[in-house]
PDB file of C-alpha atoms in Angstrom:
ATOM      1  CA  MET A   1     102.172 106.474  93.127  1.00 79.00           C
ATOM      2  CA  GLY A   2      99.403 108.452  91.141  1.00 84.00           C
ATOM      3  CA  ASP A   3      99.058 110.880  93.684  1.00 87.00           C
ATOM      4  CA  PHE A   4     102.691 112.153  93.223  1.00 89.00           C
ATOM      5  CA  VAL A   5     103.638 111.666  90.363  1.00 90.00           C
ATOM      6  CA  LYS A   6     103.492 115.029  87.902  1.00 84.00           C
ATOM      7  CA  GLY A   7     102.639 115.460  84.879  1.00 79.00           C
ATOM      8  CA  SER A   8     106.393 116.490  83.796  1.00 79.00           C
ATOM      9  CA  GLN A   9     107.306 112.278  85.567  1.00 84.00           C
ATOM     10  CA  LEU A  10     105.437 110.525  83.439  1.00 89.00           C
ATOM     11  CA  GLY A  11     108.503 110.007  80.715  1.00 87.00           C
ATOM     12  CA  TYR A  12     110.804 109.393  83.199  1.00 88.00           C
ATOM     13  CA  LEU A  13     108.029 105.712  83.857  1.00 91.00           C
ATOM     14  CA  PRO A  14     108.280 102.703  82.485  1.00 92.00           C
ATOM     15  CA  GLU A  15     105.308 102.648  80.182  1.00 91.00           C
ATOM     16  CA  MET A  16     103.557 100.234  82.334  1.00 90.00           C
ATOM     17  CA  VAL A  17     104.512 102.608  85.482  1.00 91.00           C
ATOM     18  CA  ALA A  18     103.055 105.374  83.023  1.00 92.00           C
ATOM     19  CA  LYS A  19      99.709 103.770  82.074  1.00 93.00           C
ATOM     20  CA  GLY A  20      99.204 102.559  85.423  1.00 92.00           C
ATOM     21  CA  VAL A  21      99.296 106.656  86.626  1.00 93.00           C
ATOM     22  CA  ILE A  22      97.205 107.425  84.293  1.00 94.00           C
ATOM     23  CA  LEU A  23      94.510 104.740  85.020  1.00 95.00           C
ATOM     24  CA  HIS A  24      95.658 106.444  88.626  1.00 94.00           C
ATOM     25  CA  ARG A  25      94.330 109.928  87.358  1.00 94.00           C
ATOM     26  CA  GLU A  26      91.076 108.505  85.178  1.00 95.00           C
ATOM     27  CA  ILE A  27      89.766 107.272  88.409  1.00 96.00           C
ATOM     28  CA  ASP A  28      89.917 109.983  90.501  1.00 95.00           C
ATOM     29  CA  SER A  29      88.107 112.021  87.913  1.00 95.00           C
ATOM     30  CA  TYR A  30      85.618 109.914  87.295  1.00 97.00           C
ATOM     31  CA  THR A  31      84.474 109.747  90.464  1.00 97.00           C
ATOM     32  CA  ASP A  32      85.241 113.212  91.703  1.00 95.00           C
ATOM     33  CA  SER A  33      82.245 114.608  88.845  1.00 96.00           C
ATOM     34  CA  HIS A  34      80.577 110.931  89.441  1.00 98.00           C
ATOM     35  CA  PRO A  35      77.163 112.189  90.444  1.00 98.00           C
ATOM     36  CA  ILE A  36      76.623 109.453  93.556  1.00 98.00           C
ATOM     37  CA  VAL A  37      80.507 110.017  94.715  1.00 98.00           C
ATOM     38  CA  LEU A  38      78.661 113.367  94.456  1.00 98.00           C
ATOM     39  CA  LYS A  39      75.936 113.005  96.266  1.00 98.00           C
ATOM     40  CA  SER A  40      77.576 111.842  99.290  1.00 98.00           C
ATOM     41  CA  LYS A  41      79.733 114.765  99.346  1.00 98.00           C
ATOM     42  CA  ASP A  42      76.949 116.621 100.100  1.00 97.00           C
ATOM     43  CA  LYS A  43      75.535 114.878 103.296  1.00 97.00           C
ATOM     44  CA  LEU A  44      78.847 116.035 104.731  1.00 98.00           C
ATOM     45  CA  ARG A  45      80.080 119.274 102.648  1.00 96.00           C
ATOM     46  CA  GLU A  46      78.509 121.900 105.501  1.00 95.00           C
ATOM     47  CA  LYS A  47      79.900 119.860 108.042  1.00 96.00           C
ATOM     48  CA  TYR A  48      83.574 119.771 106.156  1.00 96.00           C
ATOM     49  CA  ARG A  49      83.911 122.207 103.631  1.00 95.00           C
ATOM     50  CA  HIS A  50      85.788 120.568 100.793  1.00 92.00           C
ATOM     51  CA  TYR A  51      87.596 118.290 103.300  1.00 95.00           C
ATOM     52  CA  ALA A  52      84.102 116.492 102.264  1.00 97.00           C
ATOM     53  CA  GLY A  53      85.891 114.459  99.199  1.00 96.00           C
ATOM     54  CA  VAL A  54      88.575 112.815 101.509  1.00 95.00           C
ATOM     55  CA  ILE A  55      86.327 112.113 103.963  1.00 97.00           C
ATOM     56  CA  VAL A  56      84.243 109.711 101.333  1.00 98.00           C
ATOM     57  CA  ASP A  57      86.703 108.536  99.066  1.00 97.00           C
ATOM     58  CA  MET A  58      88.072 107.082 102.664  1.00 97.00           C
ATOM     59  CA  TYR A  59      84.532 105.883 103.477  1.00 98.00           C
ATOM     60  CA  TYR A  60      84.536 104.369 100.091  1.00 98.00           C
ATOM     61  CA  ASP A  61      88.602 102.653 100.419  1.00 97.00           C
ATOM     62  CA  HIS A  62      85.913 101.204 104.088  1.00 98.00           C
ATOM     63  CA  PHE A  63      84.253  99.858 102.080  1.00 98.00           C
ATOM     64  CA  LEU A  64      85.698  97.972  98.806  1.00 98.00           C
ATOM     65  CA  ALA A  65      87.732  96.992 101.833  1.00 97.00           C
ATOM     66  CA  ILE A  66      84.478  94.895 104.061  1.00 97.00           C
ATOM     67  CA  ASN A  67      83.492  93.256 100.312  1.00 97.00           C
ATOM     68  CA  PHE A  68      86.840  93.499  98.676  1.00 97.00           C
ATOM     69  CA  ASN A  69      85.005  88.996  97.399  1.00 96.00           C
ATOM     70  CA  LYS A  70      83.237  90.781  95.551  1.00 95.00           C
ATOM     71  CA  TYR A  71      85.344  92.121  93.234  1.00 94.00           C
ATOM     72  CA  HIS A  72      88.164  90.172  94.081  1.00 96.00           C
ATOM     73  CA  SER A  73      89.848  86.460  93.781  1.00 96.00           C
ATOM     74  CA  LEU A  74      92.537  87.285  96.613  1.00 97.00           C
ATOM     75  CA  LYS A  75      92.000  87.965 100.593  1.00 97.00           C
ATOM     76  CA  LEU A  76      92.422  91.149 100.380  1.00 98.00           C
ATOM     77  CA  ASN A  77      95.655  90.790 103.148  1.00 97.00           C
ATOM     78  CA  GLU A  78      96.757  88.630 100.406  1.00 98.00           C
ATOM     79  CA  PHE A  79      95.844  91.185  97.906  1.00 97.00           C
ATOM     80  CA  ALA A  80      97.982  93.505 100.198  1.00 97.00           C
ATOM     81  CA  GLN A  81     100.544  91.912 100.783  1.00 97.00           C
ATOM     82  CA  GLN A  82     101.093  91.140  97.364  1.00 97.00           C
ATOM     83  CA  LYS A  83     101.155  94.804  96.676  1.00 96.00           C
ATOM     84  CA  TYR A  84     103.235  96.091  99.917  1.00 96.00           C
ATOM     85  CA  ALA A  85     105.658  93.954  98.119  1.00 97.00           C
ATOM     86  CA  LEU A  86     105.775  95.219  94.278  1.00 95.00           C
ATOM     87  CA  LEU A  87     105.549  98.498  95.922  1.00 94.00           C
ATOM     88  CA  GLN A  88     109.375  98.231  97.873  1.00 96.00           C
ATOM     89  CA  ASN A  89     110.689  96.166  94.906  1.00 95.00           C
ATOM     90  CA  HIS A  90     109.997  99.107  93.069  1.00 93.00           C
ATOM     91  CA  TRP A  91     111.267 102.130  95.537  1.00 95.00           C
ATOM     92  CA  ASP A  92     113.630 103.393  93.231  1.00 94.00           C
ATOM     93  CA  LEU A  93     110.522 104.653  91.207  1.00 92.00           C
ATOM     94  CA  ILE A  94     108.378 106.060  93.592  1.00 93.00           C
ATOM     95  CA  PRO A  95     108.814 109.876  94.061  1.00 91.00           C
ATOM     96  CA  PRO A  96     110.186 110.823  97.396  1.00 93.00           C
ATOM     97  CA  ARG A  97     106.879 112.601  99.411  1.00 92.00           C
ATOM     98  CA  GLY A  98     105.564 108.322  98.653  1.00 93.00           C
ATOM     99  CA  GLN A  99     109.030 106.949  99.748  1.00 95.00           C
ATOM    100  CA  ASN A 100     108.360 108.865 102.969  1.00 94.00           C
ATOM    101  CA  MET A 101     105.049 107.511 103.202  1.00 92.00           C
ATOM    102  CA  LEU A 102     105.299 103.742 102.009  1.00 95.00           C
ATOM    103  CA  PRO A 103     106.395 102.533 105.103  1.00 95.00           C
ATOM    104  CA  TYR A 104     104.057 104.783 107.554  1.00 92.00           C
ATOM    105  CA  MET A 105     101.661 102.336 105.106  1.00 93.00           C
ATOM    106  CA  ILE A 106     102.786  99.238 105.057  1.00 96.00           C
ATOM    107  CA  ARG A 107     103.497  99.759 109.427  1.00 95.00           C
ATOM    108  CA  GLY A 108      99.701 100.069 109.551  1.00 92.00           C
ATOM    109  CA  ASP A 109      98.840  98.076 107.207  1.00 96.00           C
ATOM    110  CA  TRP A 110      96.698 101.089 105.827  1.00 93.00           C
ATOM    111  CA  LEU A 111      94.738  98.689 102.826  1.00 94.00           C
ATOM    112  CA  THR A 112      93.539  96.073 105.110  1.00 97.00           C
ATOM    113  CA  ASN A 113      92.810  98.333 108.516  1.00 96.00           C
ATOM    114  CA  TYR A 114      90.419 100.334 106.065  1.00 96.00           C
ATOM    115  CA  ALA A 115      88.085  97.096 106.967  1.00 97.00           C
ATOM    116  CA  LYS A 116      87.795  98.383 110.717  1.00 96.00           C
ATOM    117  CA  LYS A 117      85.709 101.504 111.108  1.00 96.00           C
ATOM    118  CA  GLU A 118      88.604 101.542 114.512  1.00 96.00           C
ATOM    119  CA  GLY A 119      91.053 101.667 111.640  1.00 95.00           C
ATOM    120  CA  LEU A 120      89.459 104.116 109.184  1.00 96.00           C
ATOM    121  CA  HIS A 121      88.633 106.487 112.030  1.00 96.00           C
ATOM    122  CA  ARG A 122      92.741 106.755 113.028  1.00 94.00           C
ATOM    123  CA  ALA A 123      92.938 107.259 109.218  1.00 93.00           C
ATOM    124  CA  LEU A 124      91.352 110.171 109.486  1.00 95.00           C
ATOM    125  CA  THR A 125      91.909 111.263 113.767  1.00 94.00           C
ATOM    126  CA  GLY A 126      95.787 110.845 111.705  1.00 91.00           C
ATOM    127  CA  LEU A 127      95.499 113.186 108.670  1.00 91.00           C
ATOM    128  CA  SER A 128      93.228 115.363 110.594  1.00 93.00           C
ATOM    129  CA  ARG A 129      96.510 116.144 112.713  1.00 91.00           C
ATOM    130  CA  ARG A 130      98.447 116.911 109.214  1.00 88.00           C
ATOM    131  CA  THR A 131      95.325 119.168 107.660  1.00 89.00           C
ATOM    132  CA  LYS A 132      96.626 122.516 107.313  1.00 87.00           C
ATOM    133  CA  PHE A 133      93.379 124.528 108.556  1.00 86.00           C
ATOM    134  CA  LYS A 134      90.744 122.750 111.261  1.00 87.00           C
ATOM    135  CA  SER A 135      89.418 119.950 109.381  1.00 91.00           C
ATOM    136  CA  ASN A 136      87.034 118.286 112.441  1.00 93.00           C
ATOM    137  CA  LEU A 137      87.997 114.724 110.283  1.00 95.00           C
ATOM    138  CA  GLU A 138      88.634 112.564 113.595  1.00 95.00           C
ATOM    139  CA  MET A 139      84.748 113.139 113.977  1.00 96.00           C
ATOM    140  CA  ALA A 140      83.900 111.303 110.612  1.00 98.00           C
ATOM    141  CA  ILE A 141      84.068 108.125 111.889  1.00 98.00           C
ATOM    142  CA  GLN A 142      80.256 109.788 113.434  1.00 97.00           C
ATOM    143  CA  ASP A 143      78.666 110.429 110.223  1.00 98.00           C
ATOM    144  CA  LEU A 144      80.150 107.033 108.683  1.00 98.00           C
ATOM    145  CA  VAL A 145      77.633 105.058 111.690  1.00 97.00           C
ATOM    146  CA  ALA A 146      74.764 107.236 111.593  1.00 97.00           C
ATOM    147  CA  HIS A 147      74.380 107.318 107.422  1.00 97.00           C
ATOM    148  CA  TYR A 148      76.366 103.768 107.305  1.00 98.00           C
ATOM    149  CA  ASP A 149      73.488 102.271 105.317  1.00 98.00           C
ATOM    150  CA  GLU A 150      73.056 105.555 102.872  1.00 98.00           C
ATOM    151  CA  PHE A 151      76.749 105.250 102.074  1.00 98.00           C
ATOM    152  CA  GLU A 152      77.355 101.438 101.825  1.00 98.00           C
ATOM    153  CA  ALA A 153      74.626 101.575  99.134  1.00 98.00           C
ATOM    154  CA  GLU A 154      75.759 105.210  97.168  1.00 98.00           C
ATOM    155  CA  PHE A 155      79.149 102.884  97.903  1.00 98.00           C
ATOM    156  CA  LYS A 156      77.851  99.481  95.928  1.00 98.00           C
ATOM    157  CA  GLN A 157      75.931 101.619  93.322  1.00 98.00           C
ATOM    158  CA  PHE A 158      79.038 103.910  92.403  1.00 98.00           C
ATOM    159  CA  PHE A 159      81.037 101.131  91.775  1.00 98.00           C
ATOM    160  CA  ASP A 160      78.827  99.391  89.816  1.00 97.00           C
ATOM    161  CA  GLU A 161      78.884 101.705  87.728  1.00 97.00           C
ATOM    162  CA  ILE A 162      82.744 102.732  87.902  1.00 97.00           C
ATOM    163  CA  GLN A 163      83.711  99.178  87.030  1.00 96.00           C
ATOM    164  CA  PRO A 164      83.050  98.533  83.483  1.00 96.00           C
ATOM    165  CA  HIS A 165      83.872 102.063  82.899  1.00 96.00           C
ATOM    166  CA  ILE A 166      87.176 100.809  83.938  1.00 96.00           C
ATOM    167  CA  SER A 167      87.356  98.014  82.591  1.00 94.00           C
ATOM    168  CA  GLN A 168      87.566  99.775  79.419  1.00 95.00           C
ATOM    169  CA  PHE A 169      89.412 102.984  79.194  1.00 95.00           C
ATOM    170  CA  ARG A 170      91.947 100.524  80.893  1.00 92.00           C
ATOM    171  CA  GLU A 171      91.638  97.964  77.727  1.00 91.00           C
ATOM    172  CA  ASP A 172      91.774 101.297  75.199  1.00 91.00           C
ATOM    173  CA  LEU A 173      95.214 102.391  77.450  1.00 90.00           C
ATOM    174  CA  ILE A 174      97.503  99.400  77.795  1.00 86.00           C
ATOM    175  CA  ILE A 175      96.910  99.143  73.242  1.00 85.00           C
ATOM    176  CA  SER A 176      97.575 102.702  73.124  1.00 85.00           C
ATOM    177  CA  LYS A 177     101.099 104.371  72.826  1.00 78.00           C
ATOM    178  CA  LEU A 178     102.610 106.810  75.442  1.00 70.00           C
TER     179      LEU A 178
END
């Protein structure tokens, strides 16, 4: 939802949902400016220009998916099914663009399929078809395969650093009033 809710819409959401959107924005902000993520993007910038960030986000989603059991007590498929059900149960809170995307997300089981290179390639190819300019996103799987160990090491180092930051931010957010 964080990608679809505008700042002015926060006041119309239940407090905990609004705080979730704020947390999502903090994760995005921290990630976008982190030196390790910038290093990952630099490997792709010449070939993919401003789409390098989108690709790195998707690569990191892949590494999170394949390492999910290291970060969460549930199996990825159980977690995904719980989150899909939660979103469906709160359909009325999801902005229209999110409502349009959710059925595709569930049908394609995006959260689980990011663990497979084929699933990630499908997602990159689908996104490539929807970009305004020629992006070559469909080719990005080749760069992942060519530099797999480097990207995975960068993800793991980054993820080790973001977790305490987000835990503290979340703690502060929970006790704050909107």
